[in-house]
Every structure is written in C-alpha cells, then in structure tokens.
Amino acid sequence: MRIVCPICGARDRREFYYQGAGVALERPAPDAGDAAWDDYLHLRDNPAGDLDELWSHDAGCGVWLKVTRNVSTHEVKAVRLAGGAS
Amino acid sequence: MRVDGKGLIDRSQPVAFRFDGNRYRGFAGDTLASALLANDVRHVARSFKYHRPRGVLTAGSEEPNALVTVGRGAATDPNVRATVQEIYDGLEARPQNAWPSLGFDLLSMNDLAAPFLGAGFYYKTFMWPRAFWERVYEPFIRKAAGLGALGEEKDGDHYEKAYAFCDLLVIGAGPTGLAAALVAARSGARVILADEDHLMGGRLNAETLEVDGKPGHVWAAEVVDELARLDTVRLMTRTTVTGAYDGGTFGALDRAAHHGPRPEGGVKETFWRIVARRSVLAAGALERHIAFQNNDRPGVMMAGAVRAYLNRWGVAPGKAVTVFANNDDAHRTARDLVAAGVHVAAVVDSRADAEALGDYRVIAGAHVTGAQGRKGLEAVTVEGPSGAEKIATDCLAVSGGWNPTVHLTCHMNGRPTWSDGIASFVPTQGAIPGLVAAGACNGDFSTSACLAAGAAAAADSLGALGIKAADVALPAAEDAPYAVAPIWAVPGKGRAWLDFQNDVTVKDVKQAAAENYASVEHMKRYTTQGMATDQGKNSNVAALAILADATGRGIPETGTTTFRPPYTPVALAALGAGAQGSGFAPERKTTSHAASVAMKAPMIAVGLWYRPSYFPRDGETTWRQSCDREVGHVREAVGVCDVSTLGKIDIQGPDAGTLLDFVYTNMFSTLNEGRVRYGLMLREDGIVMDDGTTARLGPAHYVMTTTTAAAGQVMRHLEFVTQALHPEWDVRIMSVTEQWAQFAVAGPQSRDLLNGLLDQPIDNDNWPFMACGPVLIGGVAGRLFRISFSGEHAYEVAVPARYGASLFAALVKAAEGMGGGAYGMEALNVLRIEKGFITHSEIDGRVTAGDIGMGRMLSAKKDFIGKTMAARPGLVEEGREQLVGLKPVGPVKQLTGGAKLYSDGQEPVRAHDQGYVTSEGISAGLRHVLWLGIDREGQERNGEVLQMVDHLRDIRTRVELCDPVFVDPEGGRARG
Amino acid sequence: MRFSGLKILTEGLTGNKGWGPHWRSPEPKPEYDIVLIGGGGHGLATAHYLASVHGITNVAVLEKGYLGGGNVGRNTTIVRANYMLPGNSEFYSHSLKLWEGLEEDLNFNVMHSQRGIINLVHSDGQRDAFVRRGNMMRGQGDDAEMLSPDEVRRLLPMIDYDQTRFPIFGGLYHKRGGTARHDAVAWGFARSASDRGVDLIQQCEVTGIDVEGGVVRGVQTTRGPIRAKKVGMVAAGRSSQVAAMAGLRLPIESHVLQAFVTEGLKPCLDHVVTYGMGHFYISQSDKGGLVFGGDLDMYSSYASRGNLPLAEHVAEAAMTLMPVLGKARMLRSWGGVMDMSPDGSFIIDRTDIEGLFVNCGWCYGGFKATPASGHTFAHLLATGQPHETTVRHRLDRFRTGRGIMDEEATGSQHNLH
C-alpha cells in the first residue's frame, strides 16, 4: 500500500504509523459527559467502506495525515494534513 | 532418451550430476527433470499419503511430483522442483519422503490401506484411547508427514531484498509479454520484464511454431537482445512475480544463483518489491489433466510438457508415446514426435470428430481407462467405439485443455470468470487496479492473438500514463483456433487422481460432497485437494468441476477457492533477507559504549539500546559485588552514569508552556526559567503513559525528558497534539535524544567533581536543587540540570554528542580519583528502588496517578490529556491496586521479580490474590532485599504482613508492607 | 452416525458407501427460540452447548457464507491458557479444560495436541514479567514453568543462541498449551449441533435486525425473515455491521491479521514458540507445514489480506530466531478480519435491547476461546446471566473504567492490542 505524503511524495505503507479513525481529531470538552468521551475513545462506526483515518509519516517527515481510504479495497482516496493547514 | 538434432541445450557443455546416489550426465541448459528423462529415469519421488511412485508430470514450476532435496549440510534445500532446477557440475539431488529407499518405500503399505484412508478419515478416528492421540497416533502421523527435511545447520547463503520502480511491469516473457515489452520499450517507457525461466520466450521455447518466418525461440532471442540494449528496460530472468499487492506493488523472487554451486559471497536469491504504475500480466496458461484409473503412474505426463522436453531439451520421455486429449493442441505433441523420429503409438481423442495433424494413428471418440506399470508406465487400456484395447506405451501425454494462469489477478479479492468457450476461467479485468491481463492468461491461445494482445495491452497501459505508444508492426504467426471438449474424469472403477501430491482422487471429492462438504472451500479443506505445494495448479478446475457435478450445480455457481500469494513458494531467507543474526533490528549505542566495553561492563539490551549492567573491577567475581560497590560510590562519594538513552525533546515557541500544560498533569507554564520540574503524563484514557523532567531554559524554550522506553511514543504523541489537536498553537518540537550525550553525576561529592571541570564553579546558592541552565564544561557549551534519580545530591550534564565520549572519560577519571566511579543499570536500579522512584516496571500501562501515589499531581485548574477519563468510576473507586514498598520478614536469599502477593496464612491461589512485585533489588546499605509492588489498597495497609510466593522459582516468604521510600524519606540528601 | 476406528474399518470393507452428511442443510423455519448470527467457530460452539448443556435445540445458526469460513478457518491454531489478568485468567483456564475433553464431547477428532508453548524472553525484565504471568497461571490452577536458557536449548535446538539480535534469557513453558486442527473444530461443533436438532443455515446473510419497543423480534435475511425470541450476535470482524442493524455502535475496529504456512517438511519443531522481541509465533502442523504469524498489519481492513511489510517482518523474525528455517519456503499467505476492542479483551454481554446479546472483541485470540466462548455465550443466552468466567466481560466496562482487562497494557487505541 502506498500513501502520498504531501510533503515527501508517494511512499510505501511501511514508512507510516496508523492510529485509527479520524474521530480522534474531535476531542470533546472536558465536561462533555461520559457518553461523549466513551464515544470518542471507544465506540466506532467501523464501516466496511470509506473511512477517514489518522496516519503519521513516522519514518519520514513526521507529519500527521488525515487519509480517506476504503477499508475493503484498501484504495487510498484522499490525503491531507491532519491539522488542516496547507 | 535423448533425441538428436533437437533442443536448445548446449551439447558442447556436458554436465555431471548425481541423483539418488547415481551418477548421470546431461548438458548445459538441462533441468534436473529433462536430464533424468534423457537418462530414462522415470521414478523420481513418492506421493504424500500413499507413497505411490511418482514421475515428472510437467516442465515448469507447477510440478507437483518431482520434488527433490538438493545439497547437503547448510546448503540443504528441500522440496526443489526438478523441473526448474538447472543442472551444473557437481549438483547432488536426493529423493524425499521415501524410506528406506525410493525404490522400496515401507510406507507404500498405505496404498494397500487406501479404502480406510479416504478423505477426512483422521477426523473420524484416533480418538481412543484418549492418551494415544498425543503419545502414539500423532507422533506417527507427524513422522510420516512432510516432504523434504530442512538441514540442521543455518543457511550460509546470502540473500537480499531490493526495490524497483517502473512505468510498466510485464509479467511473463512469452510472445505476449515480449510484444508488450517491445511496444513499451520503443515508446520510451521504463519497463521491467520478468520471467520465472532463465531463458525468455515462454512457450516459444517449447514449440516448433514460427514467428516472423523464423523459429519462435529465435524471434524471442532477438527481441530480448533489443530490449537488453536499452537503459530504460530491466530484464529479470529467473524472477517470479509472486504477488500483487495494494498500490501497484508487486513481490518478486529472483532465484539468482540456484544454477551453480554455492555462490562465494554472491547473492543466492533477491526478493524484490516492484512498484509499477501499470502492469501487464502475460503469465500464459497451464495444461490440465484428465482423471482416469491409475493416471498417476510415472510416465504419465502433460502433453505440452512432452512437447517441451522434445523441442527445448531434445528429450523423448518414452520410446512409444501415446497421447490422450480432448483438444487440437495436444496433437502437436504427436506431430512433433513423429517429425523427430519418435514412435507415437496413438492419439486417443475423446472427441468423435478428431482428426490427425500428421502421420499417426487417431482413436477418436475414445478414452484411456487405465494405466499399468507401478514404477513406470508400461501400457494403457483404451475404450472407444470399436471396443477396448491395450496399448503398449512408456509415456502417456495427457491434455484436458489449458487453464489461463489467472492467479495474480485474484490476489486482491478478485474472482475469475468462467468462459464456456475455453471451458476454463479467465481473469476478471480490473480486479487489480492498473493491471491488464493479456494473451493465454486471458484465454487467447494462438500465437498471433498473443502477440496482438500483448501489444494492445502495453499501448493501453501507456495511454493511461499519457505516454504515446510506438507503432510496432506485429510479426506473422500461427492463428489456430482453440478447440476443446471438456472432460474432467473418465468414468470407471478404481481410483482416478486429481491432486497427485496429496493423493486426492475423484472418489474423495465425491465422498466429500456426500458428507455435505459441498462448498468448494469445504471440499478443499476436507480432502486437502489444492493444498499441496502446487496449490492446486494441476487439479483445481477438475476438482471443482467434479464437485459441481456431484452437487448438481454448474461450475460458475460452484466457484473457486481463493488465490493467494505467493504464486510459487518463497524461501523465508529471501523474504527475511538481512535479518539473520543481529540484522533483525538496529543497535543503538551511546557515546560511552566503547569505553564501557573496554571497562568490561556486560552490555544489556534495553529496547534497541545497549547499556552497561555494571563495571567489574579486579577481584570482583559476582555482579552483586560490583553493584554493591557502585551503589556505595553514589551514596558515599560520587558515581557517573550515562543516561543519554532517555528521550529528550526540545520544545520552543510562545505556546511551549501551553503545550506542556496540556500534556502533563501538572503545571509547567508557571515554571521559572532556569528550573526543572518532574512531570507526569497520562494517556487520554487516564492511565499513566510516562514520566520525566522538563527544564525551562528560556522564556519560550523547554527541554522535556522521557523514559528510554517511551521516547518514541511520547514524541509521536506531542506531534499529534501540536499538528492535529492544536495546530493553532505557535510551538515547534524536535527530538534531540541523539544530539545530546547526557550523564548523571551523583553523590555527596558530585558538585566538587563538576567544579573541577566546569568553566564557572557552582554552589548551593547559584545552583540549587532543580536548577538548570547552560554551562561551559571544558570550553564546550553544554547544559547542567540538578536533578536526582538516586536520591543523592546529583546532576545531569549534557554536551553535544560528539563530545560525549571524552566527557565520559573525564567524568569517570575524576570520580575514580574521588573514591567513586562509573555505575551501571544494576546499581541504578537499587538506588532508585531505595528511594521508591518508579520506572515502567511500576507504570506498566495499567496504573493511574492515584495508584502510584501521585493523585495530587492532577491539576484541578486546567484541562490536560487524560483528565476526564481518569475520573471514570472504575479508575478512582476503592479497592484499586496501589504502589507499596515491601521489606522482608525474616531472611531472604533470592530475588523474586514477578512474584505474587497473597493473604498471609492462606493458600496462594487466585482467590487470595493481593497483588504482585514490580521491582526488586538488594540494598547493601540496608542489608536486605527491597521490593516495590502493587497491592490492593496498599497505601492504607502499612505494617501488614503478606505472603510473597513465586511458584515458578519455588520461593515462599513473608513480607511487610511499608512506605516505598526506604532511604532518606525526608529527601534531604538531594537538596544538600 | 458415531465415528470410530471400527466404523472406518467396516465402511472401508464395504465400499465406503455409508458415510452421510456431517450436518443437515435445512430450509430456515419462520421462527426459532434463538437465532445466532454468525456460523463460525464461536457461533457453532454456542449452538452445540445450547443443545448439549441446556437442551435448547430450537436454534438456528445463520451464516452468510460457508460454515467456519471466517477466522476459525484462518488462524494459526494455537490453544493456550496463559492470560494474566483477572477475568481472562479464569475464562481461558475454563476454555482449556473444555478443549481437553472436546474430542469425546463432539465425537470428532479435532486433533488437539498439548505439545507445549514456550514464550521466549530476552532480558531480565522481560523474564520477570513472564514470571509474573506464570505465577498468575499457577495461582489460577494452570501450569507454568520458567525455563533457563539451557533448558530452552534442549527443547528448541534449532534456535540461534549465539548470534541472534536479542539473545535468549529463558522461556515461559506452558505444557498444556498447544495446537488443534482449526477446521475440524468448526466441523465438529457443526456436526454435533446439527445432530442435536440445531438448524445450520448457510448462504444466509442477515440484512436487518427487527426491534420493537426496545425488544428484539427477529431478523431479516437473504433467505427471508426469521422471528426469534433471542438473537445472539457472534460475527467477529463483522460485528459492527451486524450491531448497526439494531442501531448499536460497538467499541470495535476491524483489522487484518495475516498468517502463513510453509511447504510440508519433516518434523523439525515440536512445540509452539513465541518470540519476545517482535511479534512472531510459530508451530509445525501435523501435515508438516510450519504455521506462523505475527502482528496485525495495523490499519483497518475488511479485505482479509495484508501487505508485504508485515510478511517481511515475520520472515525477518524467523530468520533471526531460527536461521535453519532459511530454506523453508512460504507456500501461502492469507488474512482474516479481527474484531479489535479497546482493551484487547472480549465482550460477552447483553445489550440495551432486550433479547439481543453480543459476543465479540476477540481481537486475534479467538481460536483458543472457541469452546468457552460457545459455552459461556450459551449460558448467557439460556439463563440470562453471565457465566462466572465472563462476569467481567461487559460491554460497558470501557465507559465506566471498571474491570478493564488490558493484557498488552497499551490503552484504548484498538490496534495496539
């Protein structure tokens, strides 16, 4: 599998670290309540289709990326910086 | 027998080799199979279950029968297909899985027991008596199982892994692949052309067909010649593309050096990762068998293989050859044999309207119904419209038609499509993004169709890349249509083989159906059809056709099993190249490594790092002696320890303090410049992730330390926070672990030692406990931190790494001059346990701040990572396990890391579990063993006595719970 | 029909015509007492225990493909009871005892072989961590010994003791651990359940779960609607899709785990071995192939296949640990879909919907749990109460923080377990 790092170019999967679903970006407020935090850390849609995920180019530039990828075909559809900056 | 005037072998280069202890001769260009057939050796192996004699079946890597062991000792290579093993002077090959000999194999008795050894028999028995399964039945089964044996010495050959990139990967160099490569190469694209054979050309090397008015193999050689001269083309022979993976990545195995004796310093095999923007699969087709009674006799071969042995290797596998086929293509075998002067007894063609292609007898509308000759074919029985007859023959060339080699197209969840026209499966296009299947592997079997398909596939692929395809005139070639009438099994009594290696017959498949293993996956696993080393290349289609028939379904509805990489097996040494010995993982060494080794310190692995365990001095014979002495150095004089492996992260920017406040539980934005503070870091689930100290070196400049083990994790965590959670913060972070060499200088004389080296002296006023800042040491710009992991008056001094070795030398020399010296991990551990300081032995990934007595470090004033989840009821309720100190009640002689704590006076079982030991050390000062442990509500139970039991080391003792700070509980020594 | 050596003999002498179907292929009925969604190892085991222990036979197992086509047919066949934390410790101990009587219980040779499992350790600290685990096992009533390097060498002469990157400091030896023939386990449970009256419905995909007023009513399938009083979801990597049909979200991420086998070789490895400095485990099957695997690929997947980096890492571990395996050739690689939970431990619990129960979160350790998963899930379905060995395995433990069983100690990131 190859991911196009916006900074370094196309690289093999082995250069990247996978965290999990992109929901990790939406950290709830400290007082958002049990359900919101349980949702954030534990519950997942876990769809068999397109998923927004968080990857980091760990063995390269260290950038955190939001990657849209189909988890049934492994096709990478979109890659952008997790921070939203260009 | 060898046939004059035929073959692409080099008769001017004779080769001597051995098989089964006998000497034979062949020629350069021969495979072991062709050379043995030339020497009339037909029986070369035994089958897996019944140990029936086996002979060469094919001429390629799909060979299921002729598996041999090549080489001896460390060079032992089991399960080598004789059909791909090129011979060389001195080659030694031996049969496998036959005892005491190939000719007389005791386990061939199994064949007599065949009625009792049908599909799945072992699931129905071997259950009684119960103990017998493991003591009697299974050991026997295991000894009988397996094919070749591994050598007992480690593989001394050298293997490598590599990457390659191209615009177009062409898989297979037969007419299709050559045409594709030619078009792409002439268009200027970067091309990789790979073929598993050492001679490119595919079937053109095996046929007498002409291309462009010349022999096919001559045309092929000319194309290869042209391609070889281009820099933009990489030709890879002996290279099998083994798998198609995501993102245009392919695995490929280059069997670089199996065709000669051990390569001295050379590479035996290379495993490639090829990244191709586009690819063309030109993998050809594999011939399939027809099942009939005893079709597994040595001498029964594939018709296309017989043709290949004749035309490419100049070998007739028999003196009186019979052909059994259902298609026109197989007649070429008869025609070519006759033209070479080899007697063809008959062509038995199942089609009533079959006609001869040359001067030989055709028995149309007939079947071969049996083969006689246990160790080598002697005759076949034929039944046809004019009755039955027996034909004397020593080679039966069988062809049930051709199966396109679709495998790679199905490596990414694709399934092939059934084609009635060729009565076989063809690839489903698009199953591998960017890959086009063309030629015989796509169901086009004529040479001219293959050439056209290859050229078109290349042109299409290049077009998708925006490369204009060169106009290449296609050479003339034969255009014969493919005419086949499917027949999978000849009806009759007796066993008819489908899977020759695993001994799976038509009866087995039918029995599986009767027992309701009706899905093709169930049939495969229940009968083991398709699970041998050929992975069903020789049996899959026929087996599923028979299953379809037995279950009243069509073939498409029955479907195929899953095709998986690797296409042909890959040696673990190749796939794992570079990892043998210490190559498996990098070795990280500190700047004091060489000096420590010179001081004879045993170096121990701490993750990927190496750190000294202790520094033995003359006269010391046990590690305890050195450890006790080193602890004494630190408590009474001064010790020096390299602490460079701890993570160091440089944090700068106006929001540096904000970042630290967010990742630590306690406040850091309020830390004054020139001060260091201990920090606790949680995971977002509220569990302790790591601890460390962070120093404020400037208004917007901090340096964080982490533990050695968690350095990478913490760095990644900070990157996530700054890039993803709070990109609006103005802060930059950088790992500087390897940039700074850092040493602990600890003990009552630590300041004096440093003042002997620092350019400016320090005292308790200008450098109090927890102060930090830049210093010049020996003229070098460094940093000094007054922090202590030993509980003594101590510092850590850091210099740029290039000065580390010399600073260590200077520090140790100075320390020794003051009655101290270097100390290692053993002493470090005792010192910190005496003070109750924790490491990842205590913060093991399951404890909260409260559990380790640091609940008060959770600031109420701010949000931080882990704050909310740390307040979950389960993490704050009573009854949680907490950090305690443990001291012995009575004498204890042994250390017991990993011991359990149980209620005193109770049976040491789970019901009375009170906790466990996390760290242990022997305090020379206190003269007893100390432990840190985790115990239920431990913080409330000081003075209580528990049982400490280590079942594994057979230690039982009693311990008393106490405060985990054993030495200097007021902490005054560090502040002096 | 009862299987035995005598049966093989009599059938063999009379043309093997008497062998009949190992399970029935009935048409689904319109209603059952209990419907199990998922015909893998755990679903089939649940059906068997519902029938054999609780006498509940009006049960249907609905499988969208063929029986045992999921992880039960794809794993590396390891069976062991060497878990450390309370909750898991009791459960896997219970499972191993069920394994030890399984052939007899099912009258099917699942080839359970207690050849022993050795967890190698490569430092003093690691050895202590495994000693702790071993002490927990012994306290649980199971077996464990810590072998010295010399003792390891006697059992495993093929390891490279001299040049390997991470030398051997010893090994935790669990003699009652071992392997079993994975397909046979599924088939054995299937045959027993079917013989006892449970309907095994293959090629039947559940497309909806009917819930009315917070109570489950039945399911919709590709073979028609089926009403049920109780529904058990036991679909491993597909759990999230199934639960979503009832409007539930689970704490599950689905990931690919690869596994590998070599060509058949003469016996060279008698035990199951795990490596301590890289995720790698290996054993030799009764047919001679070395069966081995390692870590997840680490990215979410439903594809049941992985990529080269993991395959290479596993081969690299093999080469540093046992370089004599260099010329063993990988014959086949495959993958499955793992239901990863936030603490790496499973969930067997009721849900907020009355009559709807969930069994999931097995990560990559479900095979050894097959008998106990079935046994305890059957207990919950039959009695409405959790079995004593699964009281901690609640669905809500992540929310409350109570009873989290984090064996790997890596926290709530699903793929780190």
PDB file of C-alpha atoms in Angstrom, chain B residues 777-917:
ATOM      1  CA  ILE B 777      32.432  22.491  30.513  1.00  0.00           C
ATOM      2  CA  GLY B 778      35.960  22.098  29.256  1.00  0.00           C
ATOM      3  CA  GLY B 779      35.145  25.007  26.968  1.00  0.00           C
ATOM      4  CA  VAL B 780      32.236  23.135  25.404  1.00  0.00           C
ATOM      5  CA  ALA B 781      28.736  24.640  25.507  1.00  0.00           C
ATOM      6  CA  GLY B 782      26.634  22.224  27.476  1.00  0.00           C
ATOM      7  CA  ARG B 783      23.703  22.104  29.855  1.00  0.00           C
ATOM      8  CA  LEU B 784      23.524  21.267  33.524  1.00  0.00           C
ATOM      9  CA  PHE B 785      20.440  20.021  35.375  1.00  0.00           C
ATOM     10  CA  ARG B 786      20.407  19.494  39.130  1.00  0.00           C
ATOM     11  CA  ILE B 787      18.064  16.525  39.306  1.00  0.00           C
ATOM     12  CA  SER B 788      18.395  13.178  41.030  1.00  0.00           C
ATOM     13  CA  PHE B 789      17.179   9.679  40.300  1.00  0.00           C
ATOM     14  CA  SER B 790      19.287   8.230  43.082  1.00  0.00           C
ATOM     15  CA  GLY B 791      18.069  10.446  45.883  1.00  0.00           C
ATOM     16  CA  GLU B 792      21.576  11.849  46.393  1.00  0.00           C
ATOM     17  CA  HIS B 793      22.928  15.300  45.659  1.00  0.00           C
ATOM     18  CA  ALA B 794      23.165  14.877  41.923  1.00  0.00           C
ATOM     19  CA  TYR B 795      23.269  16.466  38.489  1.00  0.00           C
ATOM     20  CA  GLU B 796      22.888  15.571  34.878  1.00  0.00           C
ATOM     21  CA  VAL B 797      25.322  17.204  32.489  1.00  0.00           C
ATOM     22  CA  ALA B 798      24.684  17.266  28.754  1.00  0.00           C
ATOM     23  CA  VAL B 799      27.017  18.053  25.882  1.00  0.00           C
ATOM     24  CA  PRO B 800      26.614  17.769  22.112  1.00  0.00           C
ATOM     25  CA  ALA B 801      27.027  14.117  21.295  1.00  0.00           C
ATOM     26  CA  ARG B 802      30.346  14.466  19.553  1.00  0.00           C
ATOM     27  CA  TYR B 803      31.894  15.347  22.920  1.00  0.00           C
ATOM     28  CA  GLY B 804      30.207  12.552  24.816  1.00  0.00           C
ATOM     29  CA  ALA B 805      32.993  10.028  24.776  1.00  0.00           C
ATOM     30  CA  SER B 806      35.582  12.469  26.005  1.00  0.00           C
ATOM     31  CA  LEU B 807      33.320  13.915  28.701  1.00  0.00           C
ATOM     32  CA  PHE B 808      32.547  10.414  29.970  1.00  0.00           C
ATOM     33  CA  ALA B 809      36.237   9.668  30.182  1.00  0.00           C
ATOM     34  CA  ALA B 810      36.880  12.893  32.077  1.00  0.00           C
ATOM     35  CA  LEU B 811      33.980  12.335  34.479  1.00  0.00           C
ATOM     36  CA  VAL B 812      34.933   8.744  35.257  1.00  0.00           C
ATOM     37  CA  LYS B 813      38.550   9.647  35.803  1.00  0.00           C
ATOM     38  CA  ALA B 814      37.581  12.433  38.146  1.00  0.00           C
ATOM     39  CA  ALA B 815      35.116  10.194  40.002  1.00  0.00           C
ATOM     40  CA  GLU B 816      37.672   7.449  40.479  1.00  0.00           C
ATOM     41  CA  GLY B 817      40.058   9.993  41.837  1.00  0.00           C
ATOM     42  CA  MET B 818      37.468  10.824  44.477  1.00  0.00           C
ATOM     43  CA  GLY B 819      36.865   7.236  45.553  1.00  0.00           C
ATOM     44  CA  GLY B 820      33.920   6.731  43.221  1.00  0.00           C
ATOM     45  CA  GLY B 821      33.482   5.623  39.622  1.00  0.00           C
ATOM     46  CA  ALA B 822      31.130   4.639  36.847  1.00  0.00           C
ATOM     47  CA  TYR B 823      27.892   2.861  37.729  1.00  0.00           C
ATOM     48  CA  GLY B 824      25.588   0.762  35.593  1.00  0.00           C
ATOM     49  CA  MET B 825      21.998  -0.405  35.377  1.00  0.00           C
ATOM     50  CA  GLU B 826      22.095  -2.778  38.328  1.00  0.00           C
ATOM     51  CA  ALA B 827      23.223  -0.035  40.706  1.00  0.00           C
ATOM     52  CA  LEU B 828      20.878   2.469  39.087  1.00  0.00           C
ATOM     53  CA  ASN B 829      18.032   0.121  39.848  1.00  0.00           C
ATOM     54  CA  VAL B 830      18.948  -0.445  43.513  1.00  0.00           C
ATOM     55  CA  LEU B 831      19.408   3.291  44.087  1.00  0.00           C
ATOM     56  CA  ARG B 832      16.038   4.214  42.698  1.00  0.00           C
ATOM     57  CA  ILE B 833      14.211   1.381  44.467  1.00  0.00           C
ATOM     58  CA  GLU B 834      15.722   2.500  47.764  1.00  0.00           C
ATOM     59  CA  LYS B 835      14.090   5.869  47.080  1.00  0.00           C
ATOM     60  CA  GLY B 836      10.821   4.490  45.797  1.00  0.00           C
ATOM     61  CA  PHE B 837      11.334   6.093  42.379  1.00  0.00           C
ATOM     62  CA  ILE B 838       9.277   4.440  39.694  1.00  0.00           C
ATOM     63  CA  THR B 839      10.036   3.183  36.209  1.00  0.00           C
ATOM     64  CA  HIS B 840       7.901   1.406  33.635  1.00  0.00           C
ATOM     65  CA  SER B 841       8.024  -1.616  35.897  1.00  0.00           C
ATOM     66  CA  GLU B 842       5.575   0.288  38.057  1.00  0.00           C
ATOM     67  CA  ILE B 843       3.898   2.454  35.433  1.00  0.00           C
ATOM     68  CA  ASP B 844       3.202  -0.605  33.373  1.00  0.00           C
ATOM     69  CA  GLY B 845       0.401   0.802  31.259  1.00  0.00           C
ATOM     70  CA  ARG B 846      -2.419  -0.136  33.639  1.00  0.00           C
ATOM     71  CA  VAL B 847      -1.927   2.165  36.631  1.00  0.00           C
ATOM     72  CA  THR B 848      -3.408   5.583  37.355  1.00  0.00           C
ATOM     73  CA  ALA B 849      -1.714   8.517  39.026  1.00  0.00           C
ATOM     74  CA  GLY B 850      -3.606   7.676  42.178  1.00  0.00           C
ATOM     75  CA  ASP B 851      -2.389   4.096  42.109  1.00  0.00           C
ATOM     76  CA  ILE B 852       1.232   5.260  42.302  1.00  0.00           C
ATOM     77  CA  GLY B 853       0.555   7.829  44.976  1.00  0.00           C
ATOM     78  CA  MET B 854       0.599  10.813  42.640  1.00  0.00           C
ATOM     79  CA  GLY B 855      -3.060  11.692  42.671  1.00  0.00           C
ATOM     80  CA  ARG B 856      -2.221  15.184  43.852  1.00  0.00           C
ATOM     81  CA  MET B 857      -0.309  15.884  40.672  1.00  0.00           C
ATOM     82  CA  LEU B 858      -3.567  16.039  38.697  1.00  0.00           C
ATOM     83  CA  SER B 859      -4.194  19.749  38.431  1.00  0.00           C
ATOM     84  CA  ALA B 860      -7.762  20.847  39.028  1.00  0.00           C
ATOM     85  CA  LYS B 861      -7.152  24.150  37.252  1.00  0.00           C
ATOM     86  CA  LYS B 862      -6.719  23.068  33.681  1.00  0.00           C
ATOM     87  CA  ASP B 863      -7.693  20.531  31.109  1.00  0.00           C
ATOM     88  CA  PHE B 864      -4.994  18.038  30.135  1.00  0.00           C
ATOM     89  CA  ILE B 865      -4.751  14.809  28.200  1.00  0.00           C
ATOM     90  CA  GLY B 866      -6.363  12.076  30.235  1.00  0.00           C
ATOM     91  CA  LYS B 867      -8.048  14.287  32.780  1.00  0.00           C
ATOM     92  CA  THR B 868     -11.631  13.408  32.002  1.00  0.00           C
ATOM     93  CA  MET B 869     -11.187   9.680  31.599  1.00  0.00           C
ATOM     94  CA  ALA B 870      -9.011   9.457  34.709  1.00  0.00           C
ATOM     95  CA  ALA B 871     -12.149  10.345  36.646  1.00  0.00           C
ATOM     96  CA  ARG B 872     -14.098   7.311  35.408  1.00  0.00           C
ATOM     97  CA  PRO B 873     -15.598   5.490  38.386  1.00  0.00           C
ATOM     98  CA  GLY B 874     -13.557   2.379  37.779  1.00  0.00           C
ATOM     99  CA  LEU B 875     -10.326   4.354  37.910  1.00  0.00           C
ATOM    100  CA  VAL B 876     -10.990   6.136  41.182  1.00  0.00           C
ATOM    101  CA  GLU B 877     -13.000   3.640  43.202  1.00  0.00           C
ATOM    102  CA  GLU B 878     -11.809   1.926  46.335  1.00  0.00           C
ATOM    103  CA  GLY B 879     -10.119  -1.398  46.144  1.00  0.00           C
ATOM    104  CA  ARG B 880      -7.723  -0.444  43.344  1.00  0.00           C
ATOM    105  CA  GLU B 881      -4.218  -1.826  43.446  1.00  0.00           C
ATOM    106  CA  GLN B 882      -1.649   0.713  44.674  1.00  0.00           C
ATOM    107  CA  LEU B 883       2.118   1.134  44.887  1.00  0.00           C
ATOM    108  CA  VAL B 884       3.718  -0.157  48.073  1.00  0.00           C
ATOM    109  CA  GLY B 885       7.126  -0.890  49.431  1.00  0.00           C
ATOM    110  CA  LEU B 886       7.848  -4.371  50.727  1.00  0.00           C
ATOM    111  CA  LYS B 887      10.527  -5.477  53.118  1.00  0.00           C
ATOM    112  CA  PRO B 888      11.295  -8.995  54.193  1.00  0.00           C
ATOM    113  CA  VAL B 889      10.105 -10.601  57.398  1.00  0.00           C
ATOM    114  CA  GLY B 890      12.977 -12.899  58.156  1.00  0.00           C
ATOM    115  CA  PRO B 891      15.954 -13.727  55.950  1.00  0.00           C
ATOM    116  CA  VAL B 892      15.528 -13.808  52.186  1.00  0.00           C
ATOM    117  CA  LYS B 893      18.291 -15.068  49.956  1.00  0.00           C
ATOM    118  CA  GLN B 894      16.781 -14.818  46.492  1.00  0.00           C
ATOM    119  CA  LEU B 895      15.419 -12.075  44.360  1.00  0.00           C
ATOM    120  CA  THR B 896      11.902 -12.670  43.134  1.00  0.00           C
ATOM    121  CA  GLY B 897      10.906 -10.343  40.350  1.00  0.00           C
ATOM    122  CA  GLY B 898       7.419 -11.300  39.194  1.00  0.00           C
ATOM    123  CA  ALA B 899       6.352 -12.865  42.473  1.00  0.00           C
ATOM    124  CA  LYS B 900       2.750 -12.671  43.626  1.00  0.00           C
ATOM    125  CA  LEU B 901       1.395 -11.418  46.922  1.00  0.00           C
ATOM    126  CA  TYR B 902      -1.236 -13.398  48.783  1.00  0.00           C
ATOM    127  CA  SER B 903      -3.001 -13.039  52.092  1.00  0.00           C
ATOM    128  CA  ASP B 904      -0.840 -14.314  54.933  1.00  0.00           C
ATOM    129  CA  GLY B 905      -1.616 -17.824  56.052  1.00  0.00           C
ATOM    130  CA  GLN B 906      -3.898 -18.601  53.087  1.00  0.00           C
ATOM    131  CA  GLU B 907      -3.470 -20.885  50.138  1.00  0.00           C
ATOM    132  CA  PRO B 908      -1.599 -18.975  47.420  1.00  0.00           C
ATOM    133  CA  VAL B 909      -4.346 -19.171  44.821  1.00  0.00           C
ATOM    134  CA  ARG B 910      -6.271 -16.590  42.866  1.00  0.00           C
ATOM    135  CA  ALA B 911      -8.950 -16.257  45.490  1.00  0.00           C
ATOM    136  CA  HIS B 912      -6.402 -14.841  47.933  1.00  0.00           C
ATOM    137  CA  ASP B 913      -4.514 -12.703  45.414  1.00  0.00           C
ATOM    138  CA  GLN B 914      -3.380  -9.409  46.904  1.00  0.00           C
ATOM    139  CA  GLY B 915      -1.011  -8.102  44.251  1.00  0.00           C
ATOM    140  CA  TYR B 916       2.400  -8.569  42.717  1.00  0.00           C
ATOM    141  CA  VAL B 917       6.006  -7.464  42.830  1.00  0.00           C
TER     142      VAL B 917
END
